PDB file of C-alpha atoms and ligand atoms in Angstrom:
ATOM      1  CA  UNK T   1     -10.391  -7.828  -2.592  1.00  0.00           C
ATOM      2  CA  UNK T   2      -8.755  -5.062   0.318  1.00  0.00           C
ATOM      3  CA  UNK T   3      -8.569  -1.810  -2.413  1.00  0.00           C
ATOM      4  CA  UNK T   4      -6.170   0.482  -0.618  1.00  0.00           C
ATOM      5  CA  UNK T   5      -5.761   4.331  -1.472  1.00  0.00           C
ATOM      6  CA  UNK T   6      -2.727   5.927  -0.174  1.00  0.00           C
ATOM      7  CA  UNK T   7      -1.398   9.523   0.504  1.00  0.00           C
ATOM      8  CA  UNK T   8      -4.226  10.711   2.154  1.00  0.00           C
ATOM      9  CA  UNK T   9      -3.574  14.325   3.668  1.00  0.00           C
ATOM     10  CA  UNK T  10      -6.381  16.371   3.684  1.00  0.00           C
ATOM     11  CA  UNK T  11      -9.627  16.223   5.977  1.00  0.00           C
ATOM     12  CA  UNK T  12     -12.406  16.745   3.689  1.00  0.00           C
ATOM     13  CA  UNK T  13     -10.582  14.481   0.634  1.00  0.00           C
ATOM     14  CA  UNK T  14      -9.624  11.927   3.915  1.00  0.00           C
ATOM     15  CA  UNK T  15     -14.096  12.239   4.193  1.00  0.00           C
ATOM     16  CA  UNK T  16     -14.869  11.899   0.571  1.00  0.00           C
ATOM     17  CA  UNK T  17     -12.441   9.243  -0.112  1.00  0.00           C
ATOM     18  CA  UNK T  18     -13.576   6.996   2.772  1.00  0.00           C
ATOM     19  CA  UNK T  19     -17.177   6.618   0.698  1.00  0.00           C
ATOM     20  CA  UNK T  20     -15.475   5.359  -1.963  1.00  0.00           C
ATOM     21  CA  UNK T  21     -15.452   1.739  -1.438  1.00  0.00           C
ATOM     22  CA  UNK T  22     -11.498   1.675   0.094  1.00  0.00           C
ATOM     23  CA  UNK T  23     -10.695  -0.214   2.495  1.00  0.00           C
ATOM     24  CA  UNK T  24      -7.714   1.070   3.741  1.00  0.00           C
ATOM     25  CA  UNK T  25      -6.558   3.889   3.632  1.00  0.00           C
ATOM     26  CA  UNK T  26      -2.444   4.689   3.330  1.00  0.00           C
ATOM     27  CA  UNK T  27      -0.699   7.867   4.960  1.00  0.00           C
ATOM     28  CA  UNK T  28       2.705   8.588   3.920  1.00  0.00           C
ATOM     29  CA  UNK T  29       5.215   9.485   7.076  1.00  0.00           C
ATOM     30  CA  UNK T  30       8.614  10.270   4.635  1.00  0.00           C
ATOM     31  CA  UNK T  31       9.422  13.820   4.396  1.00  0.00           C
ATOM     32  CA  UNK T  32      10.556  13.323   0.713  1.00  0.00           C
ATOM     33  CA  UNK T  33       7.487  12.558  -0.738  1.00  0.00           C
ATOM     34  CA  UNK T  34       5.232  15.074  -2.507  1.00  0.00           C
ATOM     35  CA  UNK T  35       2.414  13.347   0.155  1.00  0.00           C
ATOM     36  CA  UNK T  36       4.680  13.422   2.653  1.00  0.00           C
ATOM     37  CA  UNK T  37       1.158  14.413   6.504  1.00  0.00           C
ATOM     38  CA  UNK T  38       3.232  16.156   9.509  1.00  0.00           C
ATOM     39  CA  UNK T  39       0.212  16.030  12.183  1.00  0.00           C
ATOM     40  CA  UNK T  40      -2.819  14.288  12.629  1.00  0.00           C
ATOM     41  CA  UNK T  41      -5.586  15.947  10.120  1.00  0.00           C
ATOM     42  CA  UNK T  42      -8.456  16.993  11.458  1.00  0.00           C
ATOM     43  CA  UNK T  43     -10.455  14.126  10.733  1.00  0.00           C
ATOM     44  CA  UNK T  44      -8.856  10.383  10.012  1.00  0.00           C
ATOM     45  CA  UNK T  45     -11.409   7.700   9.089  1.00  0.00           C
ATOM     46  CA  UNK T  46     -13.803   5.061  11.258  1.00  0.00           C
ATOM     47  CA  UNK T  47     -14.548   3.136   8.364  1.00  0.00           C
ATOM     48  CA  UNK T  48     -11.435   2.316   7.019  1.00  0.00           C
ATOM     49  CA  UNK T  49      -7.535   0.300   8.363  1.00  0.00           C
ATOM     50  CA  UNK T  50      -5.663   3.113   9.025  1.00  0.00           C
ATOM     51  CA  UNK T  51      -2.006   2.343   6.887  1.00  0.00           C
ATOM     52  CA  UNK T  52       1.055   4.196   8.250  1.00  0.00           C
ATOM     53  CA  UNK T  53       4.001   5.068   5.102  1.00  0.00           C
ATOM     54  CA  UNK T  54       7.548   5.140   6.330  1.00  0.00           C
ATOM     55  CA  UNK T  55      10.950   4.776   5.009  1.00  0.00           C
ATOM     56  CA  UNK T  56      14.041   3.952   7.260  1.00  0.00           C
ATOM     57  CA  UNK T  57      12.348   5.375  10.253  1.00  0.00           C
ATOM     58  CA  UNK T  58      13.582   4.743  13.858  1.00  0.00           C
ATOM     59  CA  UNK T  59      11.184   2.033  15.967  1.00  0.00           C
ATOM     60  CA  UNK T  60      10.886   5.087  18.422  1.00  0.00           C
ATOM     61  CA  UNK T  61       9.348   7.401  15.169  1.00  0.00           C
ATOM     62  CA  UNK T  62       7.296   4.621  14.166  1.00  0.00           C
ATOM     63  CA  UNK T  63       5.424   3.670  17.773  1.00  0.00           C
ATOM     64  CA  UNK T  64       4.819   7.390  18.156  1.00  0.00           C
ATOM     65  CA  UNK T  65       2.716   7.502  15.048  1.00  0.00           C
ATOM     66  CA  UNK T  66       1.487   4.450  15.320  1.00  0.00           C
ATOM     67  CA  UNK T  67      -0.142   6.192  19.002  1.00  0.00           C
ATOM     68  CA  UNK T  68      -1.100   9.144  17.556  1.00  0.00           C
ATOM     69  CA  UNK T  69      -2.750   8.166  14.928  1.00  0.00           C
ATOM     70  CA  UNK T  70      -4.360   4.829  15.879  1.00  0.00           C
ATOM     71  CA  UNK T  71      -2.870   2.491  12.896  1.00  0.00           C
ATOM     72  CA  UNK T  72      -3.757  -0.823  12.066  1.00  0.00           C
ATOM     73  CA  UNK T  73      -1.180  -1.080   9.821  1.00  0.00           C
ATOM     74  CA  UNK T  74       2.600  -0.257   9.332  1.00  0.00           C
ATOM     75  CA  UNK T  75       4.163  -0.403   5.437  1.00  0.00           C
ATOM     76  CA  UNK T  76       8.074  -0.389   5.165  1.00  0.00           C
ATOM     77  CA  UNK T  77       9.236   1.577   1.787  1.00  0.00           C
ATOM     78  CA  UNK T  78      13.293   1.112   3.120  1.00  0.00           C
ATOM     79  CA  UNK T  79      15.863  -0.768   4.098  1.00  0.00           C
ATOM     80  CA  UNK T  80      13.979  -2.431   7.232  1.00  0.00           C
ATOM     81  CA  UNK T  81      15.945  -5.844   8.160  1.00  0.00           C
ATOM     82  CA  UNK T  82      13.111  -8.875   9.009  1.00  0.00           C
ATOM     83  CA  UNK T  83      14.674  -8.418  12.829  1.00  0.00           C
ATOM     84  CA  UNK T  84      12.843  -4.451  12.531  1.00  0.00           C
ATOM     85  CA  UNK T  85       9.419  -6.198  10.687  1.00  0.00           C
ATOM     86  CA  UNK T  86       9.660  -8.981  13.815  1.00  0.00           C
ATOM     87  CA  UNK T  87      10.260  -5.775  16.121  1.00  0.00           C
ATOM     88  CA  UNK T  88       7.656  -3.897  15.181  1.00  0.00           C
ATOM     89  CA  UNK T  89       4.687  -7.032  15.030  1.00  0.00           C
ATOM     90  CA  UNK T  90       5.931  -8.201  18.293  1.00  0.00           C
ATOM     91  CA  UNK T  91       4.483  -4.198  19.488  1.00  0.00           C
ATOM     92  CA  UNK T  92       1.361  -5.916  17.851  1.00  0.00           C
ATOM     93  CA  UNK T  93       1.374  -3.604  14.498  1.00  0.00           C
ATOM     94  CA  UNK T  94       0.357  -5.694  11.279  1.00  0.00           C
ATOM     95  CA  UNK T  95       2.986  -4.956   8.753  1.00  0.00           C
ATOM     96  CA  UNK T  96       3.429  -4.562   5.070  1.00  0.00           C
ATOM     97  CA  UNK T  97       6.952  -4.835   3.458  1.00  0.00           C
ATOM     98  CA  UNK T  98       7.472  -3.157  -0.183  1.00  0.00           C
ATOM     99  CA  UNK T  99       9.657  -4.877  -2.214  1.00  0.00           C
ATOM    100  CA  UNK T 100      10.969  -2.956  -6.049  1.00  0.00           C
ATOM    101  CA  UNK T 101      10.633  -5.913  -8.315  1.00  0.00           C
ATOM    102  CA  UNK T 102      13.411  -5.196 -11.810  1.00  0.00           C
ATOM    103  CA  UNK T 103      13.794  -9.080 -12.247  1.00  0.00           C
ATOM    104  CA  UNK T 104      12.061 -12.768 -10.721  1.00  0.00           C
ATOM    105  CA  UNK T 105      15.582 -12.538  -8.717  1.00  0.00           C
ATOM    106  CA  UNK T 106      14.718 -10.186  -6.625  1.00  0.00           C
ATOM    107  CA  UNK T 107      11.446 -11.991  -5.565  1.00  0.00           C
ATOM    108  CA  UNK T 108      14.266 -13.701  -3.600  1.00  0.00           C
ATOM    109  CA  UNK T 109      15.155 -11.083  -0.686  1.00  0.00           C
ATOM    110  CA  UNK T 110      11.247 -12.177   0.156  1.00  0.00           C
ATOM    111  CA  UNK T 111      12.269 -15.303   1.688  1.00  0.00           C
ATOM    112  CA  UNK T 112      13.437 -14.040   5.327  1.00  0.00           C
ATOM    113  CA  UNK T 113      10.679 -11.678   5.415  1.00  0.00           C
ATOM    114  CA  UNK T 114       8.181 -14.396   5.512  1.00  0.00           C
ATOM    115  CA  UNK T 115       7.649 -15.038   9.116  1.00  0.00           C
ATOM    116  CA  UNK T 116       7.538 -11.696   9.757  1.00  0.00           C
ATOM    117  CA  UNK T 117       5.212  -9.845   7.217  1.00  0.00           C
ATOM    118  CA  UNK T 118       1.840  -9.278   7.201  1.00  0.00           C
ATOM    119  CA  UNK T 119       1.175  -8.811   3.797  1.00  0.00           C
ATOM    120  CA  UNK T 120       4.171  -8.084   1.115  1.00  0.00           C
ATOM    121  CA  UNK T 121       4.259  -4.861  -1.047  1.00  0.00           C
ATOM    122  CA  UNK T 122       5.266  -5.693  -4.962  1.00  0.00           C
ATOM    123  CA  UNK T 123       5.906  -2.283  -6.591  1.00  0.00           C
ATOM    124  CA  UNK T 124       7.614  -0.299  -9.332  1.00  0.00           C
ATOM    125  CA  UNK T 125      11.885   0.231  -8.913  1.00  0.00           C
ATOM    126  CA  UNK T 126      12.740   3.790  -9.192  1.00  0.00           C
ATOM    127  CA  UNK T 127      15.138   6.848  -7.765  1.00  0.00           C
ATOM    128  CA  UNK T 128      13.463   7.165  -4.827  1.00  0.00           C
ATOM    129  CA  UNK T 129      11.749   4.453  -2.584  1.00  0.00           C
ATOM    130  CA  UNK T 130       7.661   4.700  -4.179  1.00  0.00           C
ATOM    131  CA  UNK T 131       5.285   6.742  -5.626  1.00  0.00           C
ATOM    132  CA  UNK T 132       6.672   6.806  -9.211  1.00  0.00           C
ATOM    133  CA  UNK T 133       3.429   6.365 -11.049  1.00  0.00           C
ATOM    134  CA  UNK T 134       4.969   3.859 -13.029  1.00  0.00           C
ATOM    135  CA  UNK T 135       4.094   0.035 -13.079  1.00  0.00           C
ATOM    136  CA  UNK T 136       6.298  -2.896 -13.593  1.00  0.00           C
ATOM    137  CA  UNK T 137       6.425  -6.360 -14.862  1.00  0.00           C
ATOM    138  CA  UNK T 138       3.217  -8.237 -13.294  1.00  0.00           C
ATOM    139  CA  UNK T 139       4.694 -11.749 -15.108  1.00  0.00           C
ATOM    140  CA  UNK T 140       7.433 -11.514 -12.481  1.00  0.00           C
ATOM    141  CA  UNK T 141       5.044 -12.210 -10.362  1.00  0.00           C
ATOM    142  CA  UNK T 142       4.208 -15.863 -11.926  1.00  0.00           C
ATOM    143  CA  UNK T 143       7.796 -16.680 -10.140  1.00  0.00           C
ATOM    144  CA  UNK T 144       6.355 -15.632  -6.350  1.00  0.00           C
ATOM    145  CA  UNK T 145       5.975 -19.242  -4.293  1.00  0.00           C
ATOM    146  CA  UNK T 146       5.594 -17.710  -1.054  1.00  0.00           C
ATOM    147  CA  UNK T 147       3.308 -17.913   1.106  1.00  0.00           C
ATOM    148  CA  UNK T 148       2.740 -14.542   2.365  1.00  0.00           C
ATOM    149  CA  UNK T 149      -0.190 -12.352   0.478  1.00  0.00           C
ATOM    150  CA  UNK T 150       0.248  -9.411  -1.315  1.00  0.00           C
ATOM    151  CA  UNK T 151      -0.789  -6.462  -2.708  1.00  0.00           C
ATOM    152  CA  UNK T 152       0.021  -4.839  -6.326  1.00  0.00           C
ATOM    153  CA  UNK T 153       1.015  -1.741  -6.554  1.00  0.00           C
ATOM    154  CA  UNK T 154       2.721   0.788  -8.725  1.00  0.00           C
ATOM    155  CA  UNK T 155       1.465   3.261 -11.444  1.00  0.00           C
ATOM    156  CA  UNK T 156      -2.135   1.728 -10.819  1.00  0.00           C
ATOM    157  CA  UNK T 157      -5.124   4.157 -12.888  1.00  0.00           C
ATOM    158  CA  UNK T 158      -8.003   4.615 -14.556  1.00  0.00           C
ATOM    159  CA  UNK T 159      -6.682   2.407 -17.891  1.00  0.00           C
ATOM    160  CA  UNK T 160      -5.207  -0.517 -15.419  1.00  0.00           C
ATOM    161  CA  UNK T 161      -8.265  -1.577 -14.826  1.00  0.00           C
ATOM    162  CA  UNK T 162      -8.534  -4.126 -17.509  1.00  0.00           C
ATOM    163  CA  UNK T 163      -5.057  -5.717 -17.394  1.00  0.00           C
ATOM    164  CA  UNK T 164      -6.030  -5.887 -13.518  1.00  0.00           C
ATOM    165  CA  UNK T 165      -9.026  -8.261 -14.054  1.00  0.00           C
ATOM    166  CA  UNK T 166      -7.436 -10.011 -15.630  1.00  0.00           C
ATOM    167  CA  UNK T 167      -4.105 -10.395 -13.048  1.00  0.00           C
ATOM    168  CA  UNK T 168      -4.184 -14.145 -11.454  1.00  0.00           C
ATOM    169  CA  UNK T 169      -2.374 -15.333  -8.455  1.00  0.00           C
ATOM    170  CA  UNK T 170      -3.182 -17.698  -4.940  1.00  0.00           C
ATOM    171  CA  UNK T 171      -1.306 -15.044  -3.402  1.00  0.00           C
ATOM    172  CA  UNK T 172      -3.189 -11.492  -3.969  1.00  0.00           C
ATOM    173  CA  UNK T 173      -4.846 -10.164  -1.649  1.00  0.00           C
ATOM    174  CA  UNK T 174      -5.812  -6.475  -3.253  1.00  0.00           C
ATOM    175  CA  UNK T 175      -4.470  -3.005  -5.001  1.00  0.00           C
ATOM    176  CA  UNK T 176      -2.051   0.147  -3.799  1.00  0.00           C
ATOM    177  CA  UNK T 177      -4.097   3.000  -5.868  1.00  0.00           C
ATOM    178  CA  UNK T 178      -1.970   6.631  -5.687  1.00  0.00           C
ATOM    179  CA  UNK T 179      -0.658   8.886  -7.988  1.00  0.00           C
ATOM    180  CA  UNK T 180      -2.677   7.507 -11.093  1.00  0.00           C
ATOM    181  CA  UNK T 181      -5.787   8.718  -9.293  1.00  0.00           C
ATOM    182  CA  UNK T 182      -4.964  11.788  -7.952  1.00  0.00           C
ATOM    183  CA  UNK T 183      -5.936  15.707  -8.891  1.00  0.00           C
ATOM    184  CA  UNK T 184      -2.464  17.402  -7.003  1.00  0.00           C
ATOM    185  CA  UNK T 185      -0.753  15.722  -5.003  1.00  0.00           C
ATOM    186  CA  UNK T 186      -1.619  13.869  -1.721  1.00  0.00           C
ATOM    187  CA  UNK T 187      -5.542  14.770  -3.009  1.00  0.00           C
ATOM    188  CA  UNK T 188      -7.785  12.305  -5.092  1.00  0.00           C
ATOM    189  CA  UNK T 189      -9.920  12.768  -7.251  1.00  0.00           C
ATOM    190  CA  UNK T 190     -12.902  10.740  -5.065  1.00  0.00           C
ATOM    191  CA  UNK T 191     -15.586  10.263  -8.140  1.00  0.00           C
ATOM    192  CA  UNK T 192     -12.990   8.456 -10.181  1.00  0.00           C
ATOM    193  CA  UNK T 193     -11.606   6.097  -7.350  1.00  0.00           C
ATOM    194  CA  UNK T 194     -15.868   5.467  -7.016  1.00  0.00           C
ATOM    195  CA  UNK T 195     -15.643   4.322 -10.244  1.00  0.00           C
ATOM    196  CA  UNK T 196     -12.461   2.617 -10.381  1.00  0.00           C
ATOM    197  CA  UNK T 197     -13.538   0.205  -7.487  1.00  0.00           C
ATOM    198  CA  UNK T 198     -16.233   0.030  -8.040  1.00  0.00           C
ATOM    199  CA  UNK T 199     -16.094  -1.432 -11.332  1.00  0.00           C
ATOM    200  CA  UNK T 200     -12.910  -2.996  -9.950  1.00  0.00           C
ATOM    201  CA  UNK T 201     -14.914  -4.897  -7.119  1.00  0.00           C
ATOM    202  CA  UNK T 202     -17.950  -5.991  -8.746  1.00  0.00           C
ATOM    203  CA  UNK T 203     -16.254  -6.988 -11.991  1.00  0.00           C
ATOM    204  CA  UNK T 204     -13.241  -9.099  -9.995  1.00  0.00           C
ATOM    205  CA  UNK T 205     -15.162 -10.975  -7.366  1.00  0.00           C
ATOM    206  CA  UNK T 206     -18.552  -9.606  -6.899  1.00  0.00           C
ATOM    207  CA  UNK T 207     -17.763  -8.763  -3.606  1.00  0.00           C
TER     208      UNK T 207
HETATM  209  O1  LIG I 301       3.842   7.757  -2.889  1.00  0.00           O
HETATM  210  C1  LIG I 301       4.901   8.429  -2.418  1.00  0.00           C
HETATM  211  O2  LIG I 301       4.827   9.412  -2.815  1.00  0.00           O
HETATM  212  C2  LIG I 301       5.455   7.056  -1.517  1.00  0.00           C
HETATM  213  C3  LIG I 301       6.803   7.837  -1.378  1.00  0.00           C
HETATM  214  C4  LIG I 301       7.401   7.134  -0.566  1.00  0.00           C
HETATM  215  C5  LIG I 301       7.041   5.325  -0.333  1.00  0.00           C
HETATM  216  C6  LIG I 301       6.108   5.654  -1.017  1.00  0.00           C
HETATM  217  C7  LIG I 301       5.298   6.093  -1.646  1.00  0.00           C
HETATM  218  N1  LIG I 301       4.102   5.412  -2.391  1.00  0.00           N
HETATM  219  C8  LIG I 301       3.695   4.001  -2.136  1.00  0.00           C
HETATM  220  O3  LIG I 301       4.643   4.040  -3.297  1.00  0.00           O
HETATM  221  C9  LIG I 301       3.654   2.933  -4.282  1.00  0.00           C
HETATM  222  C10 LIG I 301       3.186   2.918  -5.449  1.00  0.00           C
HETATM  223  O4  LIG I 301       2.671   4.613  -5.729  1.00  0.00           O
HETATM  224  P1  LIG I 301       2.501   4.947  -7.176  1.00  0.00           P
HETATM  225  O5  LIG I 301       1.125   4.565  -7.242  1.00  0.00           O
HETATM  226  O6  LIG I 301       3.336   4.521  -8.290  1.00  0.00           O
HETATM  227  O7  LIG I 301       1.900   5.999  -7.151  1.00  0.00           O
HETATM  228  C11 LIG I 301       2.598   2.623  -3.201  1.00  0.00           C
HETATM  229  O8  LIG I 301       2.018   1.790  -2.724  1.00  0.00           O
HETATM  230  C12 LIG I 301       2.223   4.095  -2.385  1.00  0.00           C
HETATM  231  O9  LIG I 301       1.762   3.566  -1.369  1.00  0.00           O
END
């Protein structure tokens, strides 16, 4: 199971969260987000995969950041087309496409992305593009029959542990933790993350 912690900004907090058992760390390159991080922090993690989060960014903006931050993945939360995802993949970067799910029919959109994404991320619909702190009805995911593995996202917090331990799906690959583990926007509670990630991995898969 992959555990991604998203919305990181500050060097010291990045160092702390790197020690929590997280596998991936996300950095938001979207100016509309309270977690937007403009320049490269003084410290970038070495033992986790780095994910850049974008909303309708241009190919050149993404390419620049991938190179400057040595990103391993890009996570796309806007109206990026399958062709755009394919073009990004062809540059050698791995692609995570986010989908907001209100009803099972929203899963139909994923079909045209299957061949050009490495992961999907299923999130809660909101007025913005993500980071709502709200969860969605996971029952919708019983209708997901695609092959592409997915991360479960949207409002996950310490109290979500029991529900996550009960959840199951053959394509479920991981979880994305964000505003539910913050002391302030972009500042994560490393102790809460350590406890949660330990319990999740121990109880769920004994990893
Ligand atoms: O966190 C943000 O501000 C954000 C802004 C724009 C796009 C994505 C964003 N975050 C992603 O949203 C989901 C859910 O976050 P939350 O748990 O509901 O706070 C997560 O994948 C973040 O990567």
